[in-house]
CSV table of C-alpha atoms and ligand atoms in Angstrom, one decimal:
chain,number,residue,atom,x,y,z
P,4,MET,CA,-26.4,1.5,-22.0
P,5,GLN,CA,-24.5,-1.8,-21.6
P,6,GLN,CA,-22.3,-1.7,-18.4
P,7,ILE,CA,-18.7,-2.6,-18.2
P,8,LYS,CA,-18.3,-5.5,-15.8
P,9,LEU,CA,-15.1,-5.4,-13.7
P,10,VAL,CA,-13.7,-8.1,-11.4
P,11,THR,CA,-11.6,-6.4,-8.7
P,12,ILE,CA,-9.1,-8.4,-6.8
P,13,ILE,CA,-8.2,-7.5,-3.3
P,14,GLY,CA,-6.4,-9.5,-0.6
P,15,ALA,CA,-3.9,-7.5,1.5
P,16,ARG,CA,-4.7,-4.6,3.7
P,17,PRO,CA,-3.5,-1.8,1.4
P,18,GLN,CA,-5.5,-3.2,-1.5
P,19,ILE,CA,-8.8,-3.0,0.5
P,20,ILE,CA,-7.9,0.7,1.2
P,21,LYS,CA,-7.0,1.4,-2.5
P,22,ALA,CA,-10.2,-0.3,-3.6
P,23,ALA,CA,-12.2,2.1,-1.5
P,24,ALA,CA,-11.1,5.0,-3.8
P,25,LEU,CA,-12.1,3.2,-7.0
P,26,SER,CA,-15.4,1.9,-5.6
P,27,ARG,CA,-16.2,5.4,-4.4
P,28,ALA,CA,-15.5,6.9,-7.8
P,29,ILE,CA,-17.7,4.2,-9.5
P,30,ARG,CA,-20.5,4.8,-7.0
P,31,ASN,CA,-20.4,8.6,-7.3
P,32,HIS,CA,-19.6,9.1,-11.0
P,33,PHE,CA,-19.7,5.9,-13.1
P,34,ALA,CA,-22.6,4.0,-11.6
P,35,GLU,CA,-24.4,3.8,-14.9
P,36,SER,CA,-21.4,2.6,-16.9
P,37,ILE,CA,-19.4,0.3,-14.6
P,38,THR,CA,-20.3,-2.6,-12.3
P,39,GLU,CA,-17.8,-4.2,-10.0
P,40,VAL,CA,-17.6,-7.8,-8.7
P,41,ILE,CA,-15.2,-7.8,-5.7
P,42,VAL,CA,-13.0,-10.9,-5.0
P,43,HIS,CA,-11.1,-11.1,-1.7
P,44,THR,CA,-8.4,-13.7,-1.9
P,45,GLY,CA,-8.2,-13.9,1.9
P,46,GLN,CA,-4.5,-13.2,1.9
P,47,HIS,CA,-5.2,-11.0,5.0
P,48,TYR,CA,-7.9,-12.2,7.3
P,49,ASP,CA,-7.5,-10.9,10.8
P,50,GLU,CA,-10.3,-8.5,11.7
P,51,SER,CA,-7.7,-5.7,12.1
P,52,MET,CA,-6.1,-6.4,8.7
P,53,SER,CA,-9.3,-6.8,6.7
P,54,ALA,CA,-12.9,-6.4,8.0
P,55,VAL,CA,-12.2,-3.1,9.7
P,56,PHE,CA,-11.5,-1.4,6.4
P,57,PHE,CA,-14.7,-2.5,4.7
P,58,GLU,CA,-16.8,-1.0,7.5
P,59,GLU,CA,-15.0,2.4,7.9
P,60,LEU,CA,-14.1,3.1,4.2
P,61,GLY,CA,-17.4,2.0,2.7
P,62,VAL,CA,-15.9,-0.7,0.5
P,63,PRO,CA,-18.7,-2.9,-0.8
P,64,LYS,CA,-18.6,-6.3,0.9
P,65,GLU,CA,-16.8,-8.8,-1.3
P,66,ASP,CA,-18.9,-11.0,-3.6
P,67,TYR,CA,-16.4,-13.9,-3.2
P,68,ASN,CA,-13.8,-14.8,-0.6
P,69,LEU,CA,-11.3,-17.4,-1.5
P,70,ASN,CA,-10.1,-17.7,2.1
P,71,VAL,CA,-6.6,-18.6,1.0
P,72,GLY,CA,-4.9,-17.5,4.2
P,73,SER,CA,-1.2,-17.5,5.0
P,74,LYS,CA,1.0,-20.0,3.1
P,75,SER,CA,4.3,-20.1,1.3
P,76,HIS,CA,4.5,-18.0,-1.8
P,77,GLY,CA,3.9,-20.8,-4.3
P,78,HIS,CA,1.1,-22.4,-2.3
P,79,GLN,CA,-0.6,-19.1,-1.6
P,80,THR,CA,-0.3,-17.7,-5.2
P,81,GLY,CA,-1.3,-21.1,-6.7
P,82,ALA,CA,-4.5,-21.4,-4.5
P,83,MET,CA,-5.5,-17.8,-5.5
P,84,LEU,CA,-4.8,-18.5,-9.2
P,85,ALA,CA,-7.1,-21.5,-9.3
P,86,GLY,CA,-9.8,-19.8,-7.3
P,87,ILE,CA,-9.7,-16.6,-9.4
P,88,GLU,CA,-9.8,-18.6,-12.6
P,89,ASP,CA,-13.0,-20.3,-11.6
P,90,ILE,CA,-14.6,-17.0,-10.7
P,91,LEU,CA,-13.6,-15.4,-14.0
P,92,LEU,CA,-15.0,-18.3,-16.0
P,93,LYS,CA,-18.3,-17.9,-14.2
P,94,GLU,CA,-18.5,-14.1,-14.1
P,95,LYS,CA,-17.1,-13.4,-17.6
P,96,PRO,CA,-16.0,-9.9,-16.8
P,97,ASP,CA,-14.9,-7.3,-19.4
P,98,ALA,CA,-11.7,-6.6,-17.5
P,99,LEU,CA,-10.0,-7.3,-14.2
P,100,VAL,CA,-8.5,-4.7,-11.8
P,101,VAL,CA,-5.5,-5.4,-9.6
P,102,TYR,CA,-3.7,-3.1,-7.2
P,103,GLY,CA,0.0,-2.9,-6.3
P,104,ASP,CA,2.4,-5.8,-6.0
P,105,THR,CA,1.2,-8.5,-3.6
P,106,ASN,CA,0.7,-12.2,-4.3
P,107,SER,CA,-3.0,-11.4,-4.8
P,108,THR,CA,-2.0,-8.9,-7.6
P,109,LEU,CA,0.1,-11.5,-9.3
P,110,ALA,CA,-2.5,-14.3,-9.1
P,111,GLY,CA,-5.2,-12.0,-10.4
P,112,ALA,CA,-3.2,-10.7,-13.3
P,113,LEU,CA,-2.0,-14.2,-14.4
P,114,ALA,CA,-5.4,-15.7,-14.1
P,115,ALA,CA,-7.1,-13.0,-16.2
P,116,ALA,CA,-4.3,-12.7,-18.8
P,117,LYS,CA,-4.4,-16.5,-19.6
P,118,LEU,CA,-8.2,-16.2,-20.1
P,119,LEU,CA,-7.6,-13.2,-22.4
P,120,ILE,CA,-9.4,-10.9,-20.1
P,121,PRO,CA,-7.8,-7.4,-20.1
P,122,VAL,CA,-5.9,-6.6,-16.9
P,123,ILE,CA,-6.0,-3.1,-15.5
P,124,HIS,CA,-3.0,-2.6,-13.2
P,125,ILE,CA,-3.3,0.3,-10.7
P,126,GLU,CA,0.0,1.3,-9.2
P,127,ALA,CA,1.9,0.1,-12.3
P,128,GLY,CA,5.5,0.9,-13.1
P,129,LEU,CA,7.0,1.1,-9.7
P,130,ARG,CA,10.3,-0.6,-9.3
P,131,SER,CA,12.8,-1.1,-6.5
P,132,PHE,CA,15.3,-2.8,-8.9
P,133,ASN,CA,15.7,-5.4,-6.2
P,134,LYS,CA,14.4,-8.9,-7.1
P,135,THR,CA,15.0,-10.2,-3.6
P,136,MET,CA,11.7,-8.5,-2.8
P,137,PRO,CA,8.8,-10.7,-3.7
P,138,GLU,CA,6.9,-7.6,-4.6
P,139,GLU,CA,9.3,-6.7,-7.4
P,140,ILE,CA,8.7,-10.0,-9.1
P,141,ASN,CA,4.9,-9.6,-8.6
P,142,ARG,CA,4.7,-6.1,-10.0
P,143,ILE,CA,7.0,-6.7,-13.1
P,144,THR,CA,5.0,-9.7,-14.0
P,145,ALA,CA,1.6,-8.0,-13.5
P,146,ASP,CA,2.7,-5.0,-15.6
P,147,HIS,CA,3.8,-7.2,-18.5
P,148,VAL,CA,0.5,-9.0,-18.9
P,149,SER,CA,-1.6,-5.8,-18.4
P,150,THR,CA,-3.6,-3.8,-21.0
P,151,LEU,CA,-4.1,-0.5,-19.1
P,152,LEU,CA,-1.3,0.5,-16.7
P,153,PHE,CA,-1.9,3.4,-14.3
P,154,SER,CA,1.3,4.7,-12.7
P,155,PRO,CA,0.9,7.1,-9.8
P,156,THR,CA,4.2,8.9,-10.4
P,157,THR,CA,6.5,10.2,-13.2
P,158,ALA,CA,9.2,7.8,-12.1
P,159,GLY,CA,6.8,4.9,-12.4
P,160,PHE,CA,5.7,6.0,-15.9
P,161,LEU,CA,9.3,6.4,-17.0
P,162,ASN,CA,10.2,2.9,-15.7
P,163,LEU,CA,7.5,1.5,-18.0
P,164,VAL,CA,8.8,3.5,-21.0
P,165,ARG,CA,12.3,2.1,-20.3
P,166,GLU,CA,10.8,-1.4,-20.3
P,167,GLY,CA,9.5,-0.9,-23.8
P,168,PHE,CA,5.9,0.4,-23.2
P,169,LEU,CA,5.0,3.2,-25.6
P,170,PRO,CA,4.5,6.6,-23.9
P,171,ALA,CA,1.9,7.7,-26.5
P,172,ASN,CA,0.0,4.8,-28.0
P,173,GLU,CA,-3.1,4.3,-30.1
P,174,GLY,CA,-6.0,1.9,-29.3
P,175,PRO,CA,-7.6,-0.5,-29.4
P,176,PHE,CA,-5.5,-1.5,-26.4
P,177,THR,CA,-4.7,-5.2,-25.7
P,178,ALA,CA,-2.1,-7.1,-23.7
P,179,ASP,CA,0.0,-6.9,-26.8
P,180,ASN,CA,-0.7,-3.2,-27.4
P,181,PRO,CA,-1.0,-1.9,-23.8
P,182,ASN,CA,-1.5,1.7,-22.8
P,183,ILE,CA,0.4,3.5,-19.9
P,184,TYR,CA,-0.8,6.5,-18.0
P,185,HIS,CA,0.6,8.8,-15.4
P,186,SER,CA,-2.6,9.0,-13.4
P,187,GLY,CA,-1.7,10.3,-10.0
P,188,ASP,CA,-2.2,8.2,-6.9
P,189,LEU,CA,-5.6,7.1,-5.6
P,190,MET,CA,-4.1,6.8,-2.1
P,191,LEU,CA,-4.0,10.6,-2.2
P,192,ASP,CA,-7.7,10.6,-3.1
P,193,ASN,CA,-8.3,8.5,0.0
P,194,SER,CA,-6.1,10.6,2.3
P,195,LEU,CA,-7.8,13.8,1.3
P,196,TYR,CA,-11.3,12.3,1.6
P,197,PHE,CA,-10.8,10.5,4.9
P,198,GLY,CA,-8.5,13.1,6.4
P,199,GLU,CA,-11.5,15.2,7.3
P,200,VAL,CA,-13.5,12.3,8.6
P,201,SER,CA,-10.6,11.0,10.7
P,202,GLY,CA,-10.3,14.2,12.7
P,203,LYS,CA,-14.0,13.9,13.7
P,204,LYS,CA,-14.2,10.2,14.3
P,205,SER,CA,-10.9,8.9,15.6
P,206,THR,CA,-10.4,8.8,19.3
P,207,LEU,CA,-7.1,7.0,19.3
P,208,LEU,CA,-4.9,9.9,20.2
P,209,LYS,CA,-7.0,10.5,23.3
P,210,GLN,CA,-7.0,6.8,24.2
P,211,LEU,CA,-3.2,6.7,23.9
P,212,ASP,CA,-3.0,10.0,25.8
P,213,ILE,CA,-0.8,11.6,23.2
P,214,GLU,CA,-3.1,14.5,22.2
P,215,GLU,CA,-0.8,17.1,23.7
P,216,SER,CA,2.6,15.3,23.5
P,217,PRO,CA,4.9,15.1,20.4
P,218,PHE,CA,5.1,11.5,19.1
P,219,VAL,CA,6.7,9.6,16.2
P,220,LEU,CA,4.7,7.0,14.3
P,221,ALA,CA,6.5,3.8,13.2
P,222,THR,CA,5.5,0.7,11.2
P,223,ILE,CA,7.6,-2.3,10.3
P,224,HIS,CA,6.4,-5.3,8.3
P,225,ARG,CA,8.8,-6.0,5.3
P,226,ASN,CA,10.0,-9.6,5.3
P,227,ALA,CA,13.6,-8.4,4.9
P,228,ASN,CA,13.2,-6.6,8.3
P,229,THR,CA,11.0,-9.0,10.2
P,230,ASP,CA,12.8,-12.3,9.3
P,231,ASP,CA,16.3,-11.2,10.1
P,232,ALA,CA,17.1,-11.0,13.9
P,233,GLY,CA,20.0,-8.6,13.4
P,234,ARG,CA,18.0,-6.1,11.3
P,235,LEU,CA,14.8,-6.4,13.5
P,236,SER,CA,16.9,-5.8,16.7
P,237,ALA,CA,18.7,-2.8,15.2
P,238,LEU,CA,15.4,-1.2,14.2
P,239,PHE,CA,13.9,-1.7,17.7
P,240,LEU,CA,17.0,-0.4,19.3
P,241,ALA,CA,16.9,2.7,17.1
P,242,LEU,CA,13.3,3.3,17.9
P,243,ASN,CA,13.9,3.0,21.6
P,244,ASN,CA,16.9,5.3,21.6
P,245,ILE,CA,15.2,8.0,19.5
P,246,SER,CA,12.4,7.9,22.1
P,247,VAL,CA,14.8,8.0,25.1
P,248,GLU,CA,17.2,10.7,23.7
P,249,ASN,CA,14.5,13.0,22.5
P,250,ASN,CA,12.0,12.4,25.2
P,251,LEU,CA,9.4,11.3,22.6
P,252,THR,CA,6.6,8.8,22.5
P,253,ILE,CA,6.8,6.3,19.6
P,254,VAL,CA,3.6,4.7,18.5
P,255,LEU,CA,4.1,1.4,16.6
P,256,PRO,CA,0.9,-0.3,15.3
P,257,LEU,CA,2.4,-3.7,14.7
P,258,HIS,CA,1.6,-5.9,11.6
P,259,PRO,CA,0.9,-9.5,12.7
P,260,ARG,CA,3.9,-10.7,10.8
P,261,THR,CA,6.2,-8.6,13.0
P,262,ARG,CA,4.4,-9.3,16.2
P,263,LYS,CA,5.0,-13.0,15.6
P,264,MET,CA,8.7,-12.4,15.3
P,265,LEU,CA,9.2,-10.4,18.4
P,266,ASP,CA,9.7,-13.3,20.8
P,267,THR,CA,12.1,-15.3,18.6
P,268,HIS,CA,14.0,-12.5,16.7
P,269,LEU,CA,14.5,-9.7,19.2
P,270,GLN,CA,18.1,-9.9,20.6
P,271,PRO,CA,18.4,-9.5,24.4
P,272,GLU,CA,19.5,-5.8,24.4
P,273,ALA,CA,16.7,-4.7,22.0
P,274,LYS,CA,14.1,-6.8,23.9
P,275,ALA,CA,15.1,-5.4,27.3
P,276,SER,CA,15.0,-1.8,26.1
P,277,VAL,CA,11.6,-2.3,24.5
P,278,GLU,CA,10.2,-3.9,27.6
P,279,LYS,CA,11.6,-1.1,29.8
P,280,ASN,CA,10.4,1.9,27.7
P,281,ALA,CA,6.8,2.8,28.5
P,282,ARG,CA,7.0,5.5,25.8
P,283,LEU,CA,7.4,2.9,23.1
P,284,ILE,CA,3.7,2.1,22.6
P,285,ILE,CA,3.2,-1.1,20.6
P,286,THR,CA,-0.5,-1.6,19.5
P,287,GLU,CA,-2.4,-4.0,17.3
P,288,PRO,CA,-2.8,-2.8,13.7
P,289,VAL,CA,-5.2,0.2,13.7
P,290,GLY,CA,-8.0,1.1,11.4
P,291,PHE,CA,-7.5,3.6,8.6
P,292,LEU,CA,-9.2,6.5,10.3
P,293,ASP,CA,-7.0,6.0,13.4
P,294,MET,CA,-3.9,5.6,11.2
P,295,ILE,CA,-4.6,8.9,9.4
P,296,ALA,CA,-5.1,10.6,12.8
P,297,LEU,CA,-1.7,9.2,13.8
P,298,GLU,CA,0.0,10.3,10.6
P,299,LYS,CA,-1.5,13.8,10.6
P,300,ASN,CA,-0.4,14.4,14.2
P,301,ALA,CA,3.0,12.7,14.2
P,302,LYS,CA,6.2,14.7,14.4
P,303,MET,CA,7.9,12.2,12.0
P,304,ILE,CA,7.1,8.9,10.5
P,305,ILE,CA,9.5,5.9,10.4
P,306,THR,CA,8.4,3.0,8.2
P,307,ASP,CA,9.2,0.3,5.7
P,308,SER,CA,5.7,0.4,4.3
P,309,GLY,CA,5.1,1.6,0.8
P,310,GLY,CA,1.8,3.2,1.5
P,311,VAL,CA,2.8,4.8,4.8
P,312,GLN,CA,5.8,6.5,3.1
P,313,LYS,CA,3.4,8.2,0.7
P,314,GLU,CA,0.9,9.1,3.4
P,315,ALA,CA,3.8,10.7,5.3
P,316,TYR,CA,4.3,12.9,2.3
P,317,PHE,CA,0.6,13.7,1.8
P,318,PHE,CA,0.5,15.0,5.4
P,319,ASN,CA,3.8,16.9,5.1
P,320,LYS,CA,5.7,14.7,7.5
P,321,PRO,CA,9.4,13.9,7.2
P,322,CYS,CA,9.9,10.2,6.8
P,323,ILE,CA,12.7,7.7,7.6
P,324,ILE,CA,12.5,4.7,5.3
P,325,LEU,CA,13.7,1.5,6.8
P,326,ARG,CA,14.7,0.0,3.4
P,327,PRO,CA,17.8,0.1,1.2
P,328,GLU,CA,15.8,1.6,-1.7
P,329,THR,CA,12.3,2.9,-2.4
P,330,GLU,CA,9.9,2.9,-5.3
P,331,TRP,CA,8.9,6.5,-4.3
P,332,VAL,CA,12.2,8.0,-5.4
P,333,GLU,CA,10.7,11.5,-5.7
P,334,ILE,CA,10.2,11.8,-2.0
P,335,VAL,CA,13.8,11.0,-1.3
P,336,GLU,CA,15.1,13.2,-4.1
P,337,GLY,CA,13.0,16.1,-2.8
P,338,GLY,CA,14.5,15.8,0.7
P,339,ALA,CA,11.3,14.8,2.5
P,340,ALA,CA,12.5,11.2,3.2
P,341,ILE,CA,15.8,9.5,4.0
P,342,LEU,CA,16.7,5.8,3.2
P,343,VAL,CA,18.5,4.1,6.1
P,344,ASP,CA,18.0,0.4,5.4
P,345,ALA,CA,18.0,-1.3,8.8
P,346,ASP,CA,21.1,0.5,10.0
P,347,TYR,CA,21.1,1.8,13.6
P,348,GLY,CA,23.5,4.6,13.0
P,349,ARG,CA,21.9,5.8,9.8
P,350,THR,CA,18.5,5.8,11.5
P,351,MET,CA,19.7,7.9,14.4
P,352,LYS,CA,21.4,10.3,12.1
P,353,ALA,CA,18.4,10.6,9.8
P,354,PHE,CA,16.2,11.5,12.8
P,355,ALA,CA,18.6,14.3,13.8
P,356,ASP,CA,18.8,15.5,10.2
P,357,LEU,CA,15.0,15.6,9.6
P,358,LYS,CA,13.7,16.7,12.9
P,359,ASP,CA,13.8,20.4,12.3
P,360,LYS,CA,14.3,20.5,8.6
P,361,ALA,CA,12.2,22.8,6.4
P,362,ILE,CA,10.8,20.7,3.6
P,363,ASP,CA,9.0,21.7,0.4
P,364,TYR,CA,6.4,19.0,-0.3
P,365,LYS,CA,5.8,19.5,-4.0
P,366,PRO,CA,2.6,17.9,-5.4
P,367,ILE,CA,4.0,14.8,-7.0
P,368,PHE,CA,1.1,12.4,-6.4
P,369,GLY,CA,-1.6,14.1,-8.5
P,370,ASP,CA,-4.7,16.1,-7.7
P,371,GLY,CA,-6.6,13.7,-5.5
P,372,LYS,CA,-8.8,12.7,-8.5
P,373,ALA,CA,-6.9,9.7,-9.7
P,374,ALA,CA,-9.7,7.2,-9.3
P,375,GLU,CA,-12.1,9.3,-11.4
P,376,PHE,CA,-9.4,9.6,-14.1
P,377,ILE,CA,-8.9,5.8,-14.1
P,378,CYS,CA,-12.6,5.1,-14.3
P,379,GLY,CA,-12.9,7.6,-17.3
P,380,GLU,CA,-10.1,5.7,-19.2
P,381,ILE,CA,-11.7,2.4,-18.4
P,382,VAL,CA,-15.0,3.6,-19.9
P,383,LYS,CA,-13.2,4.8,-23.0
P,384,HIS,CA,-11.1,1.7,-23.6
P,385,ILE,CA,-12.8,-1.4,-22.2
P,386,LYS,CA,-15.6,-2.6,-24.4
P,387,PRO,CA,-18.5,-4.5,-22.8
P,388,ARG,CA,-18.8,-8.0,-24.3
P,389,LYS,CA,-21.9,-8.5,-26.5
X,8,LIG,C1,1.9,-8.7,2.2
X,8,LIG,C2,2.5,-8.3,0.8
X,8,LIG,C3,3.3,-7.0,1.0
X,8,LIG,C4,2.4,-5.9,1.5
X,8,LIG,C5,1.7,-6.4,2.8
X,8,LIG,C6,0.8,-5.3,3.3
X,8,LIG,C7,3.1,-10.3,-0.6
X,8,LIG,C8,4.2,-11.1,-1.0
X,8,LIG,N1,3.4,-9.4,0.4
X,8,LIG,O1,2.9,-8.9,3.1
X,8,LIG,O2,3.7,-6.6,-0.3
X,8,LIG,O3,3.2,-4.8,1.8
X,8,LIG,O4,1.0,-7.6,2.6
X,8,LIG,O5,0.5,-5.5,4.6
X,8,LIG,O6,2.0,-10.4,-1.1
X,8,LIG,N2,-0.7,-12.6,9.1
X,8,LIG,C9,-1.6,-12.7,10.1
X,8,LIG,N3,-2.9,-12.3,9.9
X,8,LIG,C10,-3.3,-11.7,8.7
X,8,LIG,C11,-2.4,-11.6,7.7
X,8,LIG,C12,-1.1,-12.1,7.9
X,8,LIG,O7,-1.3,-13.2,11.2
X,8,LIG,O8,-4.5,-11.3,8.6
X,8,LIG,C13,0.7,-13.1,9.3
X,8,LIG,C14,0.9,-14.6,9.0
X,8,LIG,O9,1.8,-15.1,9.9
X,8,LIG,C15,1.5,-14.5,7.6
X,8,LIG,C16,2.3,-13.2,7.7
X,8,LIG,O10,1.6,-12.4,8.5
X,8,LIG,O11,2.3,-15.6,7.4
X,8,LIG,C17,2.6,-12.6,6.4
X,8,LIG,O12,1.4,-12.4,5.7
X,8,LIG,P1,1.5,-12.3,4.1
X,8,LIG,O13,0.2,-11.9,3.5
X,8,LIG,O14,2.1,-13.6,3.5
X,8,LIG,O15,2.6,-11.2,3.8
X,8,LIG,P2,2.7,-9.7,4.4
X,8,LIG,O16,4.0,-9.7,5.1
X,8,LIG,O17,1.4,-9.4,5.1
X,9,LIG,N1,-2.4,1.1,7.7
X,9,LIG,C1,-3.5,1.1,8.6
X,9,LIG,N2,-3.3,0.6,9.9
X,9,LIG,C2,-2.1,0.2,10.3
X,9,LIG,C3,-1.0,0.2,9.4
X,9,LIG,C4,-1.2,0.7,8.1
X,9,LIG,O1,-4.6,1.5,8.3
X,9,LIG,O2,-2.0,-0.2,11.5
X,9,LIG,C5,-2.7,1.6,6.4
X,9,LIG,C6,-1.8,2.7,5.9
X,9,LIG,O3,-2.4,3.9,6.3
X,9,LIG,C7,-1.7,2.5,4.4
X,9,LIG,C8,-1.8,1.0,4.3
X,9,LIG,O4,-2.3,0.5,5.5
X,9,LIG,O5,-2.8,3.1,3.8
X,9,LIG,C9,-0.4,0.5,4.1
X,9,LIG,O6,-0.4,-0.9,4.2
X,9,LIG,P1,0.9,-1.7,4.6
X,9,LIG,O7,1.9,-0.9,5.3
X,9,LIG,O8,0.4,-3.0,5.2
X,9,LIG,O9,1.4,-2.2,3.1
X,9,LIG,P2,2.3,-1.6,2.0
X,9,LIG,O10,1.7,-0.3,1.6
X,9,LIG,O11,3.7,-1.5,2.4
X,9,LIG,O12,2.1,-2.6,0.9
């Protein structure tokens, strides 16, 4: 049987995590029909933002690393585009897989589409309707050059229909005749799979001495929050005051982007309260098993991360979203999460509203088998080249 050869593009932390689910499904169920060549753009490169995930999630080591590193959007995306094109010309894959909405996603999708290689976009259809977010531009562009589009949610699927994609289409599928799916979310596959392992392997709660004490988990990394001194300071003040007023520990594994801004962007009042509050624990970014341990045991999660919002929902935790809008509209509509932007007062109120709220976490992210479904569709619709 001739195998389908995929080139998978990863680069940012969440893409390495998402790739774990697809690689696992290929290894366990599709090893005879699919082979994968993994290309790391090097968008994320710190040990704690990249290498740690390969080891603990069993992602096969990348076949290529473009080592692009941190640059402005144009320079970063351009360097990736050129590097990926060279690899595609050499490897001649039958299709290319991209995840999510980062610059690595955009570069991969553009490079492949121009070479007439079908693009498979996983996490398609999500929209914030806010083009000041670089991610919104990346995801719209990636979707509109893709051949197979896998949306994790109903809202994402309907966004694609609104943009002209046909909800029930007939093959053969091409970039001009793409197919869209409501596939469920392969991040749920991962959370279910690694949820068990995490309980056995992670020792972080013990190290932080929070095994017995209630704590809130927080993450902040969106450029709109990190690059604006007023917003960043309002968020840190809110975290501090939630901790002080409720006698709670807050654990904040900090993205390097945010860490670099603390010195220059935290206003004096916020800086002083952060320095004084021993219960506001700021750590390096943590590995995925530690992150899941934190998520599973937190009282609440406060975040501007796309992935962490969902994981909060997977583990039945209320979530405060530090953004003006979200792509995961279902979790807000269902009452499990509240949007507060970077507003101090709204954050404090959301904490009070969510802290004892009874929430019905309906299953909106699929059945935990999204990766297998996606592989099945790839095998049906991507033809190995002769
Ligand atoms: C990127 C994605 C964002 C995603 C996030 C996941 C884009 C436009 N943004 O944002 O959608 O949510 O990844 O984490 O693609 N840095 C380091 N070490 C690293 C990586 C980054 O120090 O290993 C620092 C650098 O100062 C860099 C900054 O973080 O300039 C931002 O990194 P970048 O990859 O450009 O964007 P993210 O904010 O990580
Ligand atoms: N994550 C992690 N360690 C951390 C912070 C996040 O393992 O210190 C994981 C998190 O569990 C989720 C993913 O990284 O699976 C989310 O990535 P991030 O917040 O960087 O990006 P986004 O999802 O917003 O694009």
